[in-house]
Amino acid sequence: MATDQESVGGPAAPVVTVAGPRVPRAEEVLTPEAVAFVVGLHRAFEARRQELLARRKTRRAGIAEAGTLDFLPETAGIRAADWQVAPAPRALQDRRVEITGPTDRKMVVNALNSGARVWLADFEDATSPTWQAVVSGQLNLIDAFEGRIDFTSEQGKAYTLKPADQLATVVVRPRGWHLDESHLMVDGVPVAGALFDFGLYFFHNAARLLAKGEADPNSGPYFYLPKTESHLEARLWNEVFTHAQRELGIPHGTIRATVLIETITAAFEMDEILYELREHAAGLNAGRWDYLFSIVKNLRDAGERYVLPDRNSVGMTSPFMAAYARLLVQTCHRRGAHAIGGMAAFIPSRKDPEVNAAALEKVKADKDREAAGGFDGSWVAHPDLVPVAEASFDAVLGERPHQKDNPGSSEPVTAAQLLDIAGAGGSCTEAGLRNAVAVGLRYCEAWLRGLGAVGIFNMMEDAATAEISRSQIWQWIHNGVVLADSGEKATAELTRRLIAEELDAIRAELGDGVFAAGRWAEARDLFEQVALAEEFTDFLTLPGYALLG
């Protein structure tokens, strides 16, 4: 394998190896100083990361035994106390519309130009973590901050950045704690993908962003933290931030982080998570698809009352999801933090105005509900949705940057409400099973080809939606679900039949040549592994990563 860089330390130094396929201009990102900074993070925090990953397994076993969850008695004092997070910096005061997407060159330009207040530059669920993607993504962000990024499409259309005062504020989402970056090894151990993504971005851009000073209100090292499962994991991030700022001489508290509440365990620790990050906290986000996946993962064997119906029938008005949203707004505003709503994943089509009109009406209703419910902003996946979401929040906020003075619903949120999955209604159907197979297969194949954000059936799908698809199948099979529309029992045999039928349909849709050039056999094997194996795989990206090369 051709390598970008390889270095071996002396007798007292760690042995550091950077090895991956050649990436143009990688040397600008993987400088000796930048790599040394990431290695320093690894040596300081890898042991604690592994302890917390082991704790996840222990905690999951406890949930399986108890069949339930509750707020932590040992942190009741934090929940009862009167405290607030640090005030938001100017760039993060108004977050009424945020656009999400990977860090490829075209997306960088389009997202920054989109009219959204914030761009979530995603190295996590919207990125297939190939070496090419993670290294070039860092380079693209550097180029964007230097004002030298552009893109020309295959059709010859040129994309360039608007003036700096019209660009979105960049908030980077590194990978979660569970993922490794196997192309950077320290003493034979891979560094955490989270520390690789955070470390390179912070090393190259923290001083650059601060140097822009008062001339650019969009400056600052800001982050979204994914897949957090406990306040102890938030504490580790806070320690990483403190270490990184000290090492580079950046003032303490410069970093600001928004935490995605996308696990059921984190939903019971919102106060505690903000408390651990209080000097660096900016807010919390309602990551709805991963949240559903986490419910299935943690409560998969806790009985029929936790069986999730068809994923497309579970919206934010479902009682347990509405309770989650209420608690997030209540918690954030009590603590002076921003409450950011969920994703509008629809991809507008210029070919079908009727489909567009119906879908945009649903997007509008979703954003109207969030704004009325006290959220300070929300996510969209496509630039055409920015004005739709903005209109919903403009109607409530007006010229105000946020509505932190709105305490949210006065109705207390209980553990029982957060866990009332049965109250969602809906049913498990063969149509839902077919949809889960279709989305999961198509996403896995695209991910193996290096695409992390994929348009499927007019929706922008990412790793989170693939996770809920495969985990639902696993849960239905292991709970002996009988499908409401067909009367057939959900089984591995039925699922394999539907997978075969879907692959035949895809072959017919694409043609034999295009189908053969894809990675459909590997996608089928990966999807069957994570959906049908007897033991539940924590994340499909773990076995998938070994296939990326």
Coordinates of C-alpha atoms in Angstrom, one line a residue:
M1 CA 0.0 0.0 0.0
A2 CA 1.3 3.4 -0.9
T3 CA 1.5 5.6 2.2
D4 CA 1.0 9.2 3.0
Q5 CA 3.6 9.2 5.8
E6 CA 5.4 6.8 8.1
S7 CA 7.5 7.7 11.1
V8 CA 9.1 5.6 13.8
G9 CA 10.0 7.1 17.2
G10 CA 13.2 6.6 19.1
P11 CA 13.7 4.4 22.1
A12 CA 11.6 6.5 24.5
A13 CA 9.1 7.8 22.0
P14 CA 6.0 6.0 20.8
V15 CA 6.2 4.2 17.4
V16 CA 3.9 6.2 15.2
T17 CA 2.8 4.9 11.8
V18 CA 0.6 6.9 9.3
A19 CA -0.2 4.6 6.4
G20 CA -3.0 4.9 3.8
P21 CA -3.6 5.4 0.1
R22 CA -2.1 8.5 -1.4
V23 CA -4.3 11.6 -1.0
P24 CA -3.3 14.7 -2.9
R25 CA -1.9 17.5 -0.7
A26 CA -2.1 15.2 2.4
E27 CA 1.2 16.5 3.6
E28 CA -0.5 19.8 4.3
V29 CA -2.8 18.1 6.8
L30 CA -0.5 15.4 8.1
T31 CA 2.4 17.6 9.1
P32 CA 4.7 16.2 11.7
E33 CA 3.5 18.8 14.2
A34 CA -0.2 18.0 13.6
V35 CA 0.4 14.2 13.8
A36 CA 2.3 14.8 17.1
F37 CA -0.6 16.8 18.5
V38 CA -3.0 13.9 17.7
V39 CA -0.6 11.4 19.1
G40 CA -0.5 13.5 22.3
L41 CA -4.2 13.3 22.6
H42 CA -4.1 9.6 22.1
R43 CA -1.5 9.0 24.8
A44 CA -3.4 11.2 27.2
F45 CA -6.9 9.9 26.7
E46 CA -7.0 6.4 25.0
A47 CA -7.0 4.5 28.3
R48 CA -10.0 6.4 29.5
R49 CA -11.8 6.0 26.2
Q50 CA -11.4 2.3 26.4
E51 CA -12.7 2.3 30.0
L52 CA -15.8 4.2 28.9
L53 CA -16.4 1.9 26.0
A54 CA -16.2 -1.1 28.4
R55 CA -18.7 0.7 30.7
R56 CA -21.2 0.9 27.8
K57 CA -21.3 -2.8 27.6
T58 CA -21.7 -3.2 31.4
R59 CA -24.5 -0.6 31.4
R60 CA -26.3 -2.3 28.5
A61 CA -26.2 -5.6 30.4
G62 CA -27.7 -3.8 33.4
I63 CA -30.5 -2.3 31.3
A64 CA -31.2 -5.8 29.8
E65 CA -31.5 -7.2 33.3
A66 CA -33.7 -4.4 34.7
G67 CA -35.7 -4.0 31.5
T68 CA -35.9 -0.2 32.1
L69 CA -34.0 3.0 32.7
D70 CA -34.3 5.9 35.1
F71 CA -32.6 9.2 36.0
L72 CA -29.4 8.7 38.0
P73 CA -29.9 9.1 41.8
E74 CA -26.2 9.9 42.3
T75 CA -26.5 13.1 40.2
A76 CA -29.8 14.3 41.6
G77 CA -27.9 17.3 43.2
I78 CA -26.7 18.5 39.8
R79 CA -30.3 18.3 38.4
A80 CA -31.7 20.2 41.3
A81 CA -28.9 22.9 41.5
D82 CA -29.1 26.4 40.0
W83 CA -26.3 26.7 37.4
Q84 CA -25.9 27.7 33.7
V85 CA -23.4 27.1 30.9
A86 CA -21.1 29.8 29.6
P87 CA -22.8 32.4 27.4
A88 CA -22.8 31.6 23.7
P89 CA -20.2 33.4 21.5
R90 CA -21.5 35.8 18.9
A91 CA -21.2 33.3 16.1
L92 CA -23.5 30.8 17.9
Q93 CA -26.2 33.2 19.1
D94 CA -28.5 32.7 16.1
R95 CA -28.8 29.1 15.0
R96 CA -32.4 29.1 13.6
V97 CA -31.4 27.0 10.6
E98 CA -28.5 24.6 10.4
I99 CA -27.6 22.5 7.3
T100 CA -25.8 19.2 7.6
G101 CA -23.5 17.3 5.2
P102 CA -20.1 15.8 4.6
T103 CA -16.9 17.7 3.9
D104 CA -16.4 16.9 0.2
R105 CA -15.5 19.9 -1.8
K106 CA -18.9 20.6 -3.5
M107 CA -20.7 20.2 -0.2
V108 CA -18.4 22.6 1.5
V109 CA -19.2 25.4 -1.0
N110 CA -22.9 24.7 -1.2
A111 CA -23.4 24.4 2.6
L112 CA -21.4 27.6 3.3
N113 CA -23.4 29.4 0.7
S114 CA -26.8 27.9 1.6
G115 CA -28.2 30.7 3.7
A116 CA -28.2 28.6 6.8
R117 CA -26.8 30.1 9.9
V118 CA -24.7 27.0 10.7
W119 CA -23.2 24.2 8.7
L120 CA -22.6 20.9 10.5
A121 CA -19.4 19.8 8.7
D122 CA -19.8 16.0 9.2
F123 CA -17.0 13.5 9.6
E124 CA -19.5 11.1 11.3
D125 CA -22.8 9.7 10.0
A126 CA -22.7 11.6 6.7
T127 CA -19.2 10.5 5.9
S128 CA -17.9 7.1 4.9
P129 CA -14.6 7.2 6.7
T130 CA -12.2 6.3 3.9
W131 CA -8.7 7.7 4.2
Q132 CA -9.4 9.9 1.2
A133 CA -12.6 11.3 2.8
V134 CA -11.2 12.1 6.3
V135 CA -7.9 13.6 5.0
S136 CA -9.3 15.6 2.1
G137 CA -12.2 16.8 4.3
Q138 CA -9.7 18.4 6.6
L139 CA -8.0 20.0 3.7
N140 CA -11.3 21.3 2.3
L141 CA -12.0 23.1 5.5
I142 CA -8.6 24.7 5.6
D143 CA -9.1 25.9 2.0
A144 CA -12.6 27.2 2.9
F145 CA -11.2 29.3 5.8
E146 CA -8.5 30.6 3.5
G147 CA -11.1 31.6 0.9
R148 CA -9.5 29.4 -1.8
I149 CA -12.1 26.7 -2.2
D150 CA -14.1 26.2 -5.4
F151 CA -15.7 23.4 -7.4
T152 CA -16.5 22.7 -11.0
S153 CA -19.1 20.0 -11.8
E154 CA -18.8 17.5 -14.6
Q155 CA -21.3 19.7 -16.5
G156 CA -18.9 22.7 -16.2
K157 CA -20.9 24.6 -13.6
A158 CA -18.6 26.6 -11.3
Y159 CA -19.2 26.9 -7.5
T160 CA -17.4 29.6 -5.5
L161 CA -17.9 31.1 -2.1
K162 CA -20.0 34.1 -1.3
P163 CA -18.6 37.0 0.7
A164 CA -17.5 36.0 4.2
D165 CA -20.4 37.7 6.0
Q166 CA -22.9 35.6 4.0
L167 CA -21.4 32.2 4.9
A168 CA -22.6 29.7 7.5
T169 CA -20.7 29.2 10.7
V170 CA -18.8 25.9 10.6
V171 CA -19.5 23.4 13.4
V172 CA -17.5 20.2 13.0
R173 CA -18.8 16.8 14.0
P174 CA -16.0 14.3 14.6
R175 CA -16.6 10.6 14.8
G176 CA -18.0 9.0 17.9
W177 CA -15.9 7.5 20.7
H178 CA -16.5 4.0 19.4
L179 CA -14.8 4.4 16.0
D180 CA -11.0 3.9 15.4
E181 CA -8.8 5.5 12.7
S182 CA -6.8 2.5 11.6
H183 CA -4.5 4.5 9.3
L184 CA -2.8 6.3 12.3
M185 CA -1.3 3.8 14.7
V186 CA 0.6 4.5 18.0
D187 CA 2.5 1.6 19.3
G188 CA 0.4 -0.7 17.2
V189 CA -2.9 0.8 18.5
P190 CA -5.2 2.8 16.3
V191 CA -6.1 6.3 17.5
A192 CA -9.7 7.2 18.1
G193 CA -11.5 8.6 15.0
A194 CA -12.9 11.2 17.4
L195 CA -9.4 12.4 18.4
F196 CA -8.1 12.2 14.9
D197 CA -10.9 14.4 13.5
F198 CA -11.0 16.8 16.4
G199 CA -7.3 17.0 16.7
L200 CA -6.4 17.8 13.1
Y201 CA -9.2 20.3 12.8
F202 CA -8.3 22.1 16.0
F203 CA -4.6 22.1 15.4
H204 CA -4.9 23.6 11.9
N205 CA -7.8 26.0 12.4
A206 CA -8.2 27.1 16.0
A207 CA -5.6 29.9 15.8
R208 CA -6.6 30.7 12.2
L209 CA -10.3 31.2 13.2
L210 CA -9.4 33.3 16.2
A211 CA -7.0 35.5 14.1
K212 CA -10.0 36.5 12.0
G213 CA -11.1 38.4 15.1
E214 CA -13.9 40.9 15.1
A215 CA -13.9 41.2 11.3
D216 CA -15.5 37.8 10.9
P217 CA -18.4 36.9 13.2
N218 CA -18.3 33.3 12.0
S219 CA -15.0 32.5 13.7
G220 CA -14.3 29.9 16.4
P221 CA -13.5 26.3 17.0
Y222 CA -17.0 24.8 17.4
F223 CA -18.0 21.1 17.5
Y224 CA -21.0 18.8 17.6
L225 CA -20.4 15.7 19.7
P226 CA -22.1 12.5 18.5
K227 CA -23.2 9.2 20.0
T228 CA -22.6 10.4 23.6
E229 CA -24.0 7.8 26.1
S230 CA -23.3 9.3 29.4
H231 CA -22.1 12.4 31.3
L232 CA -18.8 10.6 31.9
E233 CA -18.2 10.6 28.1
A234 CA -19.0 14.3 28.1
R235 CA -16.5 14.7 30.9
L236 CA -13.9 13.1 28.7
W237 CA -14.6 15.5 25.9
N238 CA -14.2 18.4 28.4
E239 CA -10.8 17.1 29.4
V240 CA -9.8 16.8 25.8
F241 CA -10.8 20.4 25.2
T242 CA -8.9 21.6 28.2
H243 CA -5.8 19.7 27.2
A244 CA -6.0 20.9 23.5
Q245 CA -6.4 24.5 24.4
R246 CA -3.6 24.4 26.9
E247 CA -1.2 22.7 24.4
L248 CA -1.8 25.3 21.7
G249 CA -2.1 28.3 23.9
I250 CA -5.7 28.9 23.1
P251 CA -7.8 30.6 25.9
H252 CA -9.7 28.2 28.1
G253 CA -13.4 28.1 27.1
T254 CA -12.8 29.1 23.4
I255 CA -14.1 25.7 22.2
R256 CA -17.8 25.4 22.2
A257 CA -19.6 22.1 21.8
T258 CA -23.2 21.1 21.1
V259 CA -24.1 17.5 22.2
L260 CA -26.4 15.4 20.2
I261 CA -28.9 13.7 22.5
E262 CA -29.2 10.7 20.2
T263 CA -29.0 7.9 22.7
I264 CA -31.7 6.9 25.2
T265 CA -29.1 6.8 28.0
A266 CA -28.1 10.4 27.3
A267 CA -31.7 11.5 27.4
F268 CA -31.7 10.6 31.1
E269 CA -28.5 12.7 31.7
M270 CA -29.1 15.9 29.8
D271 CA -28.4 18.1 32.8
E272 CA -25.4 16.2 33.7
I273 CA -23.9 16.4 30.2
L274 CA -24.3 20.1 30.1
Y275 CA -22.8 20.4 33.6
E276 CA -19.7 18.5 32.6
L277 CA -19.2 20.7 29.6
R278 CA -20.5 23.9 31.1
E279 CA -17.5 26.0 30.3
H280 CA -17.5 24.7 26.7
A281 CA -21.2 23.9 26.2
A282 CA -23.3 25.5 23.5
G283 CA -26.4 23.4 23.5
L284 CA -28.1 20.1 22.9
N285 CA -29.6 18.7 19.7
A286 CA -32.5 16.2 19.2
G287 CA -30.9 13.6 17.0
R288 CA -34.1 11.6 16.3
W289 CA -33.0 8.7 14.0
D290 CA -30.1 7.6 16.1
Y291 CA -32.3 8.1 19.2
L292 CA -34.7 5.5 17.8
F293 CA -31.8 3.2 17.0
S294 CA -30.5 3.6 20.5
I295 CA -33.9 2.7 22.0
V296 CA -33.9 -0.5 20.0
K297 CA -30.3 -1.3 20.8
N298 CA -30.6 -0.8 24.5
L299 CA -34.1 -2.3 25.0
R300 CA -34.1 -4.9 22.2
D301 CA -34.6 -7.8 24.6
A302 CA -36.8 -6.1 27.2
G303 CA -40.1 -7.2 25.9
E304 CA -43.0 -6.5 23.5
R305 CA -43.7 -3.1 25.0
Y306 CA -40.4 -1.7 23.5
V307 CA -40.9 -3.1 20.0
L308 CA -40.7 -0.1 17.6
P309 CA -43.3 0.0 14.8
D310 CA -42.4 0.9 11.2
R311 CA -39.8 3.7 11.4
N312 CA -41.7 6.0 9.1
S313 CA -44.8 5.9 11.4
V314 CA -42.8 7.2 14.4
G315 CA -42.6 11.0 14.3
M316 CA -41.9 13.7 16.8
T317 CA -45.6 13.8 17.8
S318 CA -45.4 10.2 19.1
P319 CA -45.8 10.6 22.9
F320 CA -42.3 9.2 23.8
M321 CA -40.6 11.4 21.2
A322 CA -42.6 14.5 22.3
A323 CA -41.5 13.9 25.9
Y324 CA -37.9 13.7 24.7
A325 CA -38.3 17.0 22.9
R326 CA -40.0 18.7 25.8
L327 CA -37.2 17.6 28.2
L328 CA -34.5 18.8 25.9
V329 CA -36.0 22.3 25.6
Q330 CA -36.7 22.5 29.3
T331 CA -33.2 21.4 30.2
C332 CA -31.4 23.7 27.7
H333 CA -33.3 26.8 28.5
R334 CA -33.0 26.4 32.2
R335 CA -29.2 26.1 31.7
G336 CA -28.9 28.9 29.2
A337 CA -28.0 26.6 26.3
H338 CA -29.5 26.4 22.8
A339 CA -32.0 23.7 22.0
I340 CA -31.6 22.5 18.4
G341 CA -34.3 20.5 16.7
G342 CA -34.2 17.5 14.4
M343 CA -33.5 16.8 10.8
A344 CA -35.7 17.5 7.8
A345 CA -34.2 14.9 5.4
F346 CA -36.5 15.4 2.4
I347 CA -34.6 16.0 -0.9
P348 CA -36.8 18.3 -3.2
S349 CA -37.3 17.0 -6.7
R350 CA -37.8 19.4 -9.6
K351 CA -39.5 16.6 -11.6
D352 CA -42.5 15.9 -9.3
P353 CA -44.2 19.1 -8.1
E354 CA -47.0 17.2 -6.3
V355 CA -44.6 15.1 -4.3
N356 CA -42.7 18.2 -3.5
A357 CA -45.7 20.2 -2.3
A358 CA -46.9 17.4 0.0
A359 CA -43.4 16.8 1.4
L360 CA -42.6 20.5 1.9
E361 CA -45.9 20.9 3.8
K362 CA -44.8 18.2 6.2
V363 CA -41.4 19.9 6.6
K364 CA -43.1 23.2 7.4
A365 CA -45.4 21.5 9.9
D366 CA -42.4 19.9 11.6
K367 CA -40.5 23.1 11.8
D368 CA -43.5 25.1 12.9
R369 CA -44.0 22.6 15.7
E370 CA -40.4 22.8 16.8
A371 CA -40.4 26.6 16.8
A372 CA -43.6 26.7 18.8
G373 CA -42.3 24.2 21.2
G374 CA -39.4 26.4 22.2
F375 CA -36.5 25.1 20.0
D376 CA -34.0 27.8 19.0
G377 CA -33.2 26.2 15.6
S378 CA -33.4 23.1 13.6
W379 CA -31.6 21.0 10.9
V380 CA -32.1 20.5 7.2
A381 CA -30.3 18.2 4.8
H382 CA -30.8 20.2 1.6
P383 CA -30.3 23.9 0.7
D384 CA -33.8 24.2 -0.8
L385 CA -35.2 23.5 2.7
V386 CA -33.4 26.4 4.3
P387 CA -36.0 29.0 3.5
V388 CA -38.8 26.7 4.7
A389 CA -37.3 26.2 8.1
E390 CA -36.2 29.8 8.3
A391 CA -39.8 31.0 7.8
S392 CA -41.0 28.8 10.6
F393 CA -38.5 30.2 13.1
D394 CA -38.7 33.7 11.8
A395 CA -42.4 33.6 12.6
V396 CA -41.6 32.9 16.3
L397 CA -38.3 34.6 16.8
G398 CA -38.6 37.6 14.7
E399 CA -35.4 39.6 15.1
R400 CA -34.4 37.8 18.3
P401 CA -31.5 35.3 17.9
H402 CA -33.1 32.6 20.1
Q403 CA -35.9 32.0 22.6
K404 CA -33.9 30.9 25.7
D405 CA -36.3 33.0 27.7
N406 CA -39.0 30.4 26.8
P407 CA -38.9 27.8 29.5
G408 CA -40.8 25.3 27.3
S409 CA -43.7 23.2 28.4
S410 CA -44.5 23.3 32.1
E411 CA -45.4 19.6 32.0
P412 CA -42.7 17.6 33.8
V413 CA -41.2 14.7 31.9
T414 CA -41.0 11.4 33.6
A415 CA -38.9 8.2 32.9
A416 CA -42.2 6.4 32.1
Q417 CA -43.0 9.0 29.4
L418 CA -39.5 8.7 27.8
L419 CA -39.9 4.9 27.7
D420 CA -43.5 4.8 26.5
I421 CA -42.7 3.2 23.2
A422 CA -46.0 1.3 23.1
G423 CA -47.8 4.6 23.3
A424 CA -46.6 5.5 19.8
G425 CA -49.2 3.2 18.3
G426 CA -48.5 2.1 14.7
S427 CA -47.8 -1.4 13.6
C428 CA -45.1 -3.6 12.2
T429 CA -45.7 -4.4 8.6
E430 CA -44.2 -6.3 5.7
A431 CA -44.2 -2.9 3.8
G432 CA -42.1 -1.5 6.7
L433 CA -39.8 -4.5 6.6
R434 CA -39.4 -4.1 2.8
N435 CA -38.6 -0.4 3.2
A436 CA -36.0 -1.3 5.9
V437 CA -34.3 -3.8 3.6
A438 CA -34.4 -1.4 0.6
V439 CA -32.9 1.6 2.5
G440 CA -30.4 -0.5 4.4
L441 CA -29.1 -2.4 1.4
R442 CA -28.8 0.7 -0.8
Y443 CA -27.1 2.7 1.9
C444 CA -24.6 0.0 2.8
E445 CA -23.6 -0.4 -0.8
A446 CA -23.1 3.4 -1.2
W447 CA -21.2 3.6 2.1
L448 CA -18.8 0.8 0.9
R449 CA -18.1 2.9 -2.2
G450 CA -17.2 5.9 0.0
L451 CA -20.5 7.8 0.1
G452 CA -21.9 8.6 3.5
A453 CA -24.9 10.9 2.7
V454 CA -27.1 9.2 0.1
G455 CA -30.3 10.2 -1.6
I456 CA -32.7 7.2 -1.4
F457 CA -36.4 7.5 -2.3
N458 CA -36.3 11.3 -2.1
M459 CA -34.8 11.2 1.4
M460 CA -31.2 12.0 2.5
E461 CA -30.1 8.9 4.3
D462 CA -27.0 8.5 6.4
A463 CA -25.6 5.9 8.8
A464 CA -28.3 6.7 11.4
T465 CA -31.1 5.7 9.1
A466 CA -29.3 2.6 8.1
E467 CA -28.9 1.7 11.8
I468 CA -32.6 2.1 12.6
S469 CA -33.4 0.0 9.5
R470 CA -31.2 -3.0 10.4
S471 CA -31.9 -2.8 14.2
Q472 CA -35.7 -2.9 13.6
I473 CA -35.3 -6.0 11.6
W474 CA -33.2 -7.6 14.3
Q475 CA -35.7 -6.6 17.0
W476 CA -38.8 -7.8 15.1
I477 CA -37.2 -11.2 14.4
H478 CA -36.1 -11.7 18.0
N479 CA -39.4 -10.7 19.4
G480 CA -41.4 -12.9 17.1
V481 CA -43.4 -10.0 15.5
V482 CA -46.3 -10.9 13.3
L483 CA -46.6 -8.4 10.4
A484 CA -49.9 -6.7 10.5
D485 CA -50.5 -6.4 6.7
S486 CA -49.4 -9.9 5.7
G487 CA -50.0 -12.0 8.8
E488 CA -46.5 -13.5 8.2
K489 CA -44.0 -13.8 11.1
A490 CA -40.8 -11.7 10.8
T491 CA -38.0 -14.2 10.4
A492 CA -34.5 -14.3 9.0
E493 CA -35.7 -16.5 6.2
L494 CA -38.4 -13.9 5.2
T495 CA -35.8 -11.1 5.4
R496 CA -33.3 -13.0 3.2
R497 CA -36.1 -13.5 0.6
L498 CA -36.9 -9.8 0.7
I499 CA -33.2 -9.0 0.3
A500 CA -32.9 -11.2 -2.7
E501 CA -36.0 -9.6 -4.2
E502 CA -34.6 -6.1 -3.6
L503 CA -31.3 -7.0 -5.2
D504 CA -33.2 -8.3 -8.3
A505 CA -35.1 -5.0 -8.4
I506 CA -31.9 -3.0 -8.1
R507 CA -30.3 -5.0 -10.9
A508 CA -33.3 -4.3 -13.2
E509 CA -33.2 -0.7 -12.2
L510 CA -29.5 -0.1 -12.8
G511 CA -28.8 -2.6 -15.6
D512 CA -26.4 -5.5 -15.4
G513 CA -23.2 -3.5 -16.1
V514 CA -23.8 -0.8 -13.5
F515 CA -24.9 -3.4 -10.9
A516 CA -21.8 -5.5 -11.5
A517 CA -19.6 -2.5 -11.0
G518 CA -21.1 -1.9 -7.5
R519 CA -20.5 -3.6 -4.2
W520 CA -23.9 -5.2 -3.8
A521 CA -22.6 -8.7 -2.7
E522 CA -20.6 -7.1 0.1
A523 CA -23.5 -4.8 1.0
R524 CA -25.8 -7.8 1.3
D525 CA -23.3 -9.7 3.4
L526 CA -22.8 -6.7 5.7
F527 CA -26.5 -6.0 6.0
E528 CA -27.3 -9.6 6.8
Q529 CA -24.5 -9.7 9.4
V530 CA -25.8 -6.7 11.3
A531 CA -29.5 -7.4 10.8
L532 CA -29.7 -11.2 11.1
A533 CA -26.8 -12.4 13.4
E534 CA -27.8 -14.0 16.7
E535 CA -25.7 -11.5 18.6
F536 CA -26.5 -7.8 18.1
T537 CA -23.7 -5.7 16.6
D538 CA -23.4 -2.4 18.4
F539 CA -22.8 -0.3 15.2
L540 CA -22.9 -1.5 11.5
T541 CA -19.9 0.8 10.8
L542 CA -17.7 -1.4 13.0
P543 CA -17.7 -4.4 10.7
G544 CA -18.2 -2.1 7.7
Y545 CA -15.0 -0.2 8.4
A546 CA -12.9 -3.3 7.9
L547 CA -14.3 -3.5 4.3
L548 CA -13.4 0.1 3.3
G549 CA -9.7 -0.6 2.8

